[in-house]
Coordinates of C-alpha atoms in Angstrom, one line a residue:
Chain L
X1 CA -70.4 4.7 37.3
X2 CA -70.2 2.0 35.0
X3 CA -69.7 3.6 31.4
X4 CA -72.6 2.7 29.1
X5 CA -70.8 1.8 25.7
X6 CA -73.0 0.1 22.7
X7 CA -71.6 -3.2 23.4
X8 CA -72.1 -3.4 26.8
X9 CA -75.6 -2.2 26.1
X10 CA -75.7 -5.1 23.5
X11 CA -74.4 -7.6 26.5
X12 CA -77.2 -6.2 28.6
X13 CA -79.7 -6.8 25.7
X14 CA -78.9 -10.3 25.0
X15 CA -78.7 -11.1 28.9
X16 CA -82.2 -9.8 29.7
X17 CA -83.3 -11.9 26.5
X18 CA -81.5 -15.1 27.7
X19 CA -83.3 -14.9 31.0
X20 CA -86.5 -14.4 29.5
X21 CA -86.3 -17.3 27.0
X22 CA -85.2 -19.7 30.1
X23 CA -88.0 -18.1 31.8
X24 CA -90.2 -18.9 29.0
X25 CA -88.4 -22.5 28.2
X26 CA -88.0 -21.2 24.6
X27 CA -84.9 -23.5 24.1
X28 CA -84.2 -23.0 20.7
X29 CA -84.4 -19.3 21.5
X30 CA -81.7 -19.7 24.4
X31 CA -79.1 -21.9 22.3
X32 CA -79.1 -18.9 19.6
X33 CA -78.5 -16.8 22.2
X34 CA -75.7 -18.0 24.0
X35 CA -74.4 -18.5 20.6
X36 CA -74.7 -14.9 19.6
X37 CA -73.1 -13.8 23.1
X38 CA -69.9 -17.0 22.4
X39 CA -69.7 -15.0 18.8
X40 CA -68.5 -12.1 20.7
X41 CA -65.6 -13.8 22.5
X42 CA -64.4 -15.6 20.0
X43 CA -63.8 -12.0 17.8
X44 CA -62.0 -11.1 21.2
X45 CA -59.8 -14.2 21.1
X46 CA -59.3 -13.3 17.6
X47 CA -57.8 -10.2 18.6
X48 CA -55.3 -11.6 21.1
X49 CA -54.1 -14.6 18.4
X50 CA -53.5 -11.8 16.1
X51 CA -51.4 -9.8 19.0
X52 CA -49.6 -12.8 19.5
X53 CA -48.4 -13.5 16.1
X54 CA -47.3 -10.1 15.8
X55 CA -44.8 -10.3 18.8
X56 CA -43.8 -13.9 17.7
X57 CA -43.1 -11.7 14.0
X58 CA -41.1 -9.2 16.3
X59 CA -39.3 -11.5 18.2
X60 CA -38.1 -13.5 15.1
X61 CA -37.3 -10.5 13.5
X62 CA -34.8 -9.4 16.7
X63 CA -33.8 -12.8 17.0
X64 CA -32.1 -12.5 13.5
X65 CA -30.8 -9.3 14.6
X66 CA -29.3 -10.9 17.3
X67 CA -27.0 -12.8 14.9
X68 CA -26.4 -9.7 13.3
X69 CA -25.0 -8.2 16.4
X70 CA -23.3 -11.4 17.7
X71 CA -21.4 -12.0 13.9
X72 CA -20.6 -8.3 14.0
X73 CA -19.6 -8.3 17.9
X74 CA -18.1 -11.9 17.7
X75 CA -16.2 -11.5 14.6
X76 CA -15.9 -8.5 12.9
X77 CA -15.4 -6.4 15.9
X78 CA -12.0 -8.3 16.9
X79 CA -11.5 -8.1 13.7
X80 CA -11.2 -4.6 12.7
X81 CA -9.5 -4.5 16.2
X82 CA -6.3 -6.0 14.8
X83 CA -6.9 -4.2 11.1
X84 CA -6.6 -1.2 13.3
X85 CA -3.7 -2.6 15.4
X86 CA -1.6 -3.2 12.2
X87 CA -2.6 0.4 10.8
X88 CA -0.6 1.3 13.8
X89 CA 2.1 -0.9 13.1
X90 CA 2.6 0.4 9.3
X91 CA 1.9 4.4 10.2
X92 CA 4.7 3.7 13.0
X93 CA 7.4 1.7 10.6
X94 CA 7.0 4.5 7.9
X95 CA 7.3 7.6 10.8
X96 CA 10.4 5.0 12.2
X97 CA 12.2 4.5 8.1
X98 CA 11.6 8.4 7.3
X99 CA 12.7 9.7 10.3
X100 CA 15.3 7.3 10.4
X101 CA 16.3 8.4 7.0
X102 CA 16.2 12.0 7.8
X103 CA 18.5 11.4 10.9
X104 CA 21.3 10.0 8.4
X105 CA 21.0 12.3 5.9
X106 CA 21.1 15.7 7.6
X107 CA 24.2 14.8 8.9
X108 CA 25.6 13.9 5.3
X109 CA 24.3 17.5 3.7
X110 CA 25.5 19.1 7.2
X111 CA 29.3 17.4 6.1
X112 CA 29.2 18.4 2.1
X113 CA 28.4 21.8 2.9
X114 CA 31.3 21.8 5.2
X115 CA 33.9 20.3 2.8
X116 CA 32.8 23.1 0.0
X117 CA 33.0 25.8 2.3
X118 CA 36.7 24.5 3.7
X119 CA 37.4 24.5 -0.4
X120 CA 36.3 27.5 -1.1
X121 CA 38.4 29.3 0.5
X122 CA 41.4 27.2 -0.3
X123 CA 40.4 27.9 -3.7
X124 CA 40.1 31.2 -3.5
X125 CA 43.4 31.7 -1.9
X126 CA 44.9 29.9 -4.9
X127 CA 43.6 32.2 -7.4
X128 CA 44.9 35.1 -5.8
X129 CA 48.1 33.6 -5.5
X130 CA 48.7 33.1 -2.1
X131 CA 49.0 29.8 -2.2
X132 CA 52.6 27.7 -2.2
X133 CA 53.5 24.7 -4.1
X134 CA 53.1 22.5 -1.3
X135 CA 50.3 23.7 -0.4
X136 CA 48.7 23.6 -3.6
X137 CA 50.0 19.7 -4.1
X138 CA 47.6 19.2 -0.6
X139 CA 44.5 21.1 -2.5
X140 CA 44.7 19.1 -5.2
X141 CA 44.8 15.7 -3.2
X142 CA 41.8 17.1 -1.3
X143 CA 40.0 17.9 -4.2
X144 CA 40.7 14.2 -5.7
X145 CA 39.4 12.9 -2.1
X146 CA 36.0 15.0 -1.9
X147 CA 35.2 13.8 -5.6
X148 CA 35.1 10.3 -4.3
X149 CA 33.5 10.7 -0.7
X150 CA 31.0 13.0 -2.8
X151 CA 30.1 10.5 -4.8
X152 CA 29.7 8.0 -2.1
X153 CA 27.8 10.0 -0.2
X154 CA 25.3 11.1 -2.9
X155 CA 24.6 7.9 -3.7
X156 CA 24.2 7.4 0.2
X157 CA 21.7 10.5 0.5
X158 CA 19.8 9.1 -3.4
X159 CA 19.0 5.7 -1.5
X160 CA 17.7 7.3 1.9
X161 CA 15.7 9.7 -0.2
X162 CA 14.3 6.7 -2.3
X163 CA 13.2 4.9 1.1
X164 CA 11.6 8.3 2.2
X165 CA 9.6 8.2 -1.0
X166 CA 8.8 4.4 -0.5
X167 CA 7.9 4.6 2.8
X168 CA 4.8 7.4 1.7
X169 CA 2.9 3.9 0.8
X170 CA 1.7 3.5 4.2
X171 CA -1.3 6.3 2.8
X172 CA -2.6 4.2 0.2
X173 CA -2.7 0.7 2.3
X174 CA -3.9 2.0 5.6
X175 CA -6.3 4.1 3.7
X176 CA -7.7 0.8 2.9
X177 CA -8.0 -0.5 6.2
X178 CA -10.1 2.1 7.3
X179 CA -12.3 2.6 4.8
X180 CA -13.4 -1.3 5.4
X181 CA -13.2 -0.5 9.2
X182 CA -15.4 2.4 8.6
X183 CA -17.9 0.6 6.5
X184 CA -17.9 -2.2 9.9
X185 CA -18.9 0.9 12.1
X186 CA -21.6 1.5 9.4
X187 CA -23.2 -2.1 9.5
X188 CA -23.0 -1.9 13.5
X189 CA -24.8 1.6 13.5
X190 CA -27.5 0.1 11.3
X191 CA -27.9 -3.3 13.9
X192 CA -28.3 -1.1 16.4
X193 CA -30.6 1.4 15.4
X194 CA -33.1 -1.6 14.6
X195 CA -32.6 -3.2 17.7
X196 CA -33.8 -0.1 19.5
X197 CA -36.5 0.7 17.1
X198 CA -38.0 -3.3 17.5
X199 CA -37.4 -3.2 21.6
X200 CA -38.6 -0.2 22.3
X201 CA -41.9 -1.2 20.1
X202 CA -44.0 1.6 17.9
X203 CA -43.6 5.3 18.7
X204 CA -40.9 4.9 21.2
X205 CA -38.2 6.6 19.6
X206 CA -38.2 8.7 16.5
X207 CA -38.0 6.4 13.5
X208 CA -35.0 6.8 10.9
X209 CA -36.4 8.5 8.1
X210 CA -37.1 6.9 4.9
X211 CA -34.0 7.1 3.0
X212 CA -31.7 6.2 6.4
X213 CA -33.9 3.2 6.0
X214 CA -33.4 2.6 2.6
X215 CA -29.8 2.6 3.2
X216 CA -29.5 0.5 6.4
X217 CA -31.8 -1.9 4.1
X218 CA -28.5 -2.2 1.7
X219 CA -26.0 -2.1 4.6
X220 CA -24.5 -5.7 5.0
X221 CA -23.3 -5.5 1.4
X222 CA -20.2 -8.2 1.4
X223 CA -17.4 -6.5 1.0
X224 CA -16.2 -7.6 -2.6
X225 CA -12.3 -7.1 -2.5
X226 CA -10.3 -7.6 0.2
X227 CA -8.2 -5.2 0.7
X228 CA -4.0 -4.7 2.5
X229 CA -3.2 -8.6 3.9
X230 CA -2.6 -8.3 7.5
X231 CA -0.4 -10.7 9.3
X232 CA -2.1 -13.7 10.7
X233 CA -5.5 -12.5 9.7
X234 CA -5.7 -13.2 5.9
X235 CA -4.4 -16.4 6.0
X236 CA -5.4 -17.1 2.1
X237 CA -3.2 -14.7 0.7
X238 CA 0.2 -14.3 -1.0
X239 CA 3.0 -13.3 1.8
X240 CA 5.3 -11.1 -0.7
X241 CA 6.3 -10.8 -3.4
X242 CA 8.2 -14.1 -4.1
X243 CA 4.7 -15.8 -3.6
X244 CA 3.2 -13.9 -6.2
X245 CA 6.1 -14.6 -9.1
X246 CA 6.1 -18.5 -8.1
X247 CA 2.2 -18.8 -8.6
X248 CA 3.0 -16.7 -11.6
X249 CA 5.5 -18.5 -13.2
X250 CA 3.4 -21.9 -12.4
X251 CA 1.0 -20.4 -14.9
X252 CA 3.2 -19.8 -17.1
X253 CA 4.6 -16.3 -16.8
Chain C
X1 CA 7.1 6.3 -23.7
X2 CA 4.3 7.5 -21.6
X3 CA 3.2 5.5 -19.0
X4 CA 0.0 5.8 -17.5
X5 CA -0.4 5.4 -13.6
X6 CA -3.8 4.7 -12.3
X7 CA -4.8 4.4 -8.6
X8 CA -7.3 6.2 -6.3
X9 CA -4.6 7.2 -3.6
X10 CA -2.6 10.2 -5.1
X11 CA 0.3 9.4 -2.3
X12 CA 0.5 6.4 -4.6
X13 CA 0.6 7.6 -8.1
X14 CA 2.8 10.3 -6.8
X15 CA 5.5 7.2 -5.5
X16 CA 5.2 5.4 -8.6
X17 CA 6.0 8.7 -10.9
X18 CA 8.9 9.2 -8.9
X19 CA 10.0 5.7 -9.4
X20 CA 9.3 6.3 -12.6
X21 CA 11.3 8.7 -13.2
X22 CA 14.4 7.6 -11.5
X23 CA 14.0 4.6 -14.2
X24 CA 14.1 7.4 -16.5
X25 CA 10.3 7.2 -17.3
X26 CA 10.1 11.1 -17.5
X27 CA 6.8 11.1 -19.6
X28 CA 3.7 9.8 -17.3
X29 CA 0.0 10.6 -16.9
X30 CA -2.4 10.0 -14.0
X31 CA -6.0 8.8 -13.8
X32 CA -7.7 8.3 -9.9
X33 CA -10.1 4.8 -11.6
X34 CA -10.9 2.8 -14.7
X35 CA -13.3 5.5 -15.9
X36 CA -10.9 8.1 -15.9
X37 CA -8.5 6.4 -17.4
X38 CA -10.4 4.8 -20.1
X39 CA -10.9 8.0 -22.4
X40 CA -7.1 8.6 -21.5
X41 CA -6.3 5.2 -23.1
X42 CA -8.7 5.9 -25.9
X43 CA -7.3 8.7 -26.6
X44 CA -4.0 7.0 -28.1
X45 CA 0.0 7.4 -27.3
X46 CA 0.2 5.6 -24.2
X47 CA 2.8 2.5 -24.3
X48 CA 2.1 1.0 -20.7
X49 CA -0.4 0.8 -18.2
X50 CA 0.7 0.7 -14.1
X51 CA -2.8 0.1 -12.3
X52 CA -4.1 -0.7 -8.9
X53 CA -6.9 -3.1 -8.6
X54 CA -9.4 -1.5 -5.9
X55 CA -10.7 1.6 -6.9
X56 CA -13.9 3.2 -7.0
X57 CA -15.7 3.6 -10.6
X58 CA -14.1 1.0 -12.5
X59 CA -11.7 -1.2 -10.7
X60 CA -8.3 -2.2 -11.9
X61 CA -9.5 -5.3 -13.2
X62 CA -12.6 -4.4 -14.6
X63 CA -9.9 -2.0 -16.8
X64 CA -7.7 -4.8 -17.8
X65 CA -10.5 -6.8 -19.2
X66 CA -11.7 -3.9 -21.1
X67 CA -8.5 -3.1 -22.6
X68 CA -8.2 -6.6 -23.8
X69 CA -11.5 -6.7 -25.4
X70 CA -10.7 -3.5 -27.0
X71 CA -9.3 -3.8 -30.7
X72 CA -7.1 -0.9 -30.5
X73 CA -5.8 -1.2 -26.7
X74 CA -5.5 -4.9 -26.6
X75 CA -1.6 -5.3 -27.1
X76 CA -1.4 -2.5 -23.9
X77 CA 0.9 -4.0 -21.7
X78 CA -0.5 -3.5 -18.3
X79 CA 1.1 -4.0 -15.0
X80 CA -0.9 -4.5 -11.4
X81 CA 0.5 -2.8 -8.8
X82 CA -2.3 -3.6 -6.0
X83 CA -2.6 -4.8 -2.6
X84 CA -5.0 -7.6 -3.3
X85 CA -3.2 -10.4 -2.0
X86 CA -5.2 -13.3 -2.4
X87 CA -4.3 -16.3 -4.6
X88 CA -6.9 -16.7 -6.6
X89 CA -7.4 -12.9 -6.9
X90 CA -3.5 -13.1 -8.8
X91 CA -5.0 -16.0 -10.8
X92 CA -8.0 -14.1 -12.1
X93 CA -5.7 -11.3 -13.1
X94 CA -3.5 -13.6 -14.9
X95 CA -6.8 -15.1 -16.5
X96 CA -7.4 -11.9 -17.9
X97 CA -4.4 -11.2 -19.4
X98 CA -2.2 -9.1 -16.7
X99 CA 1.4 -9.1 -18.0
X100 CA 2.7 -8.7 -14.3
X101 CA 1.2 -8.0 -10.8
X102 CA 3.3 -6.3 -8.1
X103 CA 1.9 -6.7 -4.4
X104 CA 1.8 -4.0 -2.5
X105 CA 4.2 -2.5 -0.3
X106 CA 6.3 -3.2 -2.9
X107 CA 10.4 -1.4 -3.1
X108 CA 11.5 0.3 -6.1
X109 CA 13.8 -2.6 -7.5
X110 CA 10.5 -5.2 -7.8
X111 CA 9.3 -2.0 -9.8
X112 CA 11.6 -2.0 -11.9
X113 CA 12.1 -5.7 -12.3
X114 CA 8.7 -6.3 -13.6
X115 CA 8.6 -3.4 -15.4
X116 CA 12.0 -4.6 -17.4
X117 CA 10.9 -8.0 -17.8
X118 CA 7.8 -7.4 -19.5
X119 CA 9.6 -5.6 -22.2
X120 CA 11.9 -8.0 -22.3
X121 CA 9.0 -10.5 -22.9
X122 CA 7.7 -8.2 -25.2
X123 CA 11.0 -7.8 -27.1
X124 CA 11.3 -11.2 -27.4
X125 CA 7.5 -12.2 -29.1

């Protein structure tokens, strides 16, 4: 049964020779021997120290990894948490100020359209004549009086319109957001994916191809700009717009 | 006057022409980064510059500090309209030569504000 490979064919070699120097009490023949059979061991230790090292390599490796996932999972997760909360907040307030806006001016067209349509006709009975004096003293007043509410209200349905218009911004800063919560998503998805190749060891799972490498090799770029401010999160920066002119104007704008 | 607006969100540039207009800025141009806008500068007859800073390409202020090394486009007065908040990120901007810098969300009347007091300044030099 026992499989008769080369070295244990060499083992059984140098055995029969060890007995038959001891036999012989050929000492110096015995020492080389057991020398010879210690060599053989020692190649075998060899192999282990060199199987150790490689998982102490691994588990430093994963260990870094782990600080990876514990910054990303600690910190930036939460993070992008309340990025995405205030996206929320800002796609709300502009849904709340154009809808709001709409509410008021609808009504506002609805009454102009109205008031011409009630003038119309009284101007239409005036130019075929069947209007009295008295009556036509009345027109005239309520002409003179939907000039002015006219003109009151335009300027009423111009601002609404403006916040309409205004409110659009939410596109361009929320856009931002995401873009840096995207790029999180993108680091995590890299961690994870070299966890799971370093735990589950060689062959274990498909590896990422080369390029997908290459680019998870690049992934924690810092991000260089920082993007919208969100409340309570970016405690550094400016809080409107009257921050900005005083730092301005102690430079010397 | 013609204005150029640059900023990678077209939602953005669309506000700011509009606000523009109002103003009675009628004459604009667009350009979505520094790189696009560049040969548009280059190419003469613009009187003011509205940019954002964080755009792909070139960024805003990667523009600005080309424009103020350029002989031809250095006088440009360029305004920041940008959501970069941070202190020393309005510093640096001011360091290279920004004549004003309007946070984002911003309403029309800051607009126009900075936009009438850098002529001002400018009618004044």
């Amino acid at each position: 049964m026992i499989e008769s490979t080369p070295a244990r064919l060499k083992r059984l070699e140098q055995a029969r020779a060890l007995v038959v120097a001891l036999e012989s009490g050929d000492d110096e023949r015995v020492n080389d021997l057991i020398q010879d059979i210690g060599q053989v061991q020692e190649s075998v230790l060899f192999q282990e120290i060199c199987k150790l090292t490689r998982q102490l390599h691994d588990a430093l490796t994963s260990f870094y990894l782990d600080e990876r996932l514990t910054r990303l999972t600690q910190n930036d997760i939460p993070d992008a948490r309340e990025r995405l909360n205030y996206v929320i907040t800002m796609t709300e307030q502009a849904a709340n100020t154009t809808l709001n806006a709409v509410e008021e001016l609808l009504p506002m067209v609805r009454s102009q359209s109205d008031r011409i349509a009630a003038l119309k006709e009284d101007w239409r009975r005036f130019r075929v004549r069947e209007m009295s004096v008295d009556e036509f003293r009345e027109l005239s007043h309520t002409i003179a009086l939907h000039f002015d509410e006219s003109e009151n209200q335009l300027e009423q349905i111009h601002e609404r319109l403006t916040q309409v218009l205004m409110a659009q911004d939410f596109q361009d800063l929320t856009g931002q957001i995401i873009r840096r919560v995207i790029n999180l998503v993108k680091d995590l998805e890299g961690s994870m994916v070299d966890m799971i190749r370093l735990s589950g060891g060689s062959g274990a799972l498909p590896l990422p191809d080369t390029t997908e490498q290459a680019q998870l090799q690049i992934q924690p770029q810092p991000v260089p700009l920082h993007g919208p401010a969100v409340p309570g999160l970016d405690n550094d920066a400016v809080n409107n717009q009257d921050d900005v002119d005083s730092l301005l104007s102690s430079l010397g704008f | 006057m013609r204005i150029l607006i640059v900023d990678d969100f077209s939602t953005m540039r669309r506000i700011i022409k509009n606000l523009l207009r109002e103003l009675g800025f009628n004459n604009t141009i667009e350009a979505d980064d520094g790189q696009t806008a560049l040969p548009k500068l280059r190419t003469g007859g613009i009187d003011f510059l509205i940019t954002d800073w964080n755009m792909p390409g070139m960024s805003g202020i990667d523009l600005l500090r080309t424009i103020r090394a350029d002989n031809n486009l250095k006088s440009l007065p360029v305004l920041m309209v940008t959501a970069e908040a941070k202190r020393e990120q309005i510093v640096e901007a001011a360091q290279a030569g920004v004549n004003g810098y309007v946070i984002k969300p911003f309403t029309a009347a800051t607009l126009e504000e900075k936009i009438n007091k850098i002529f001002e300044r400018l009618g004044n030099e």
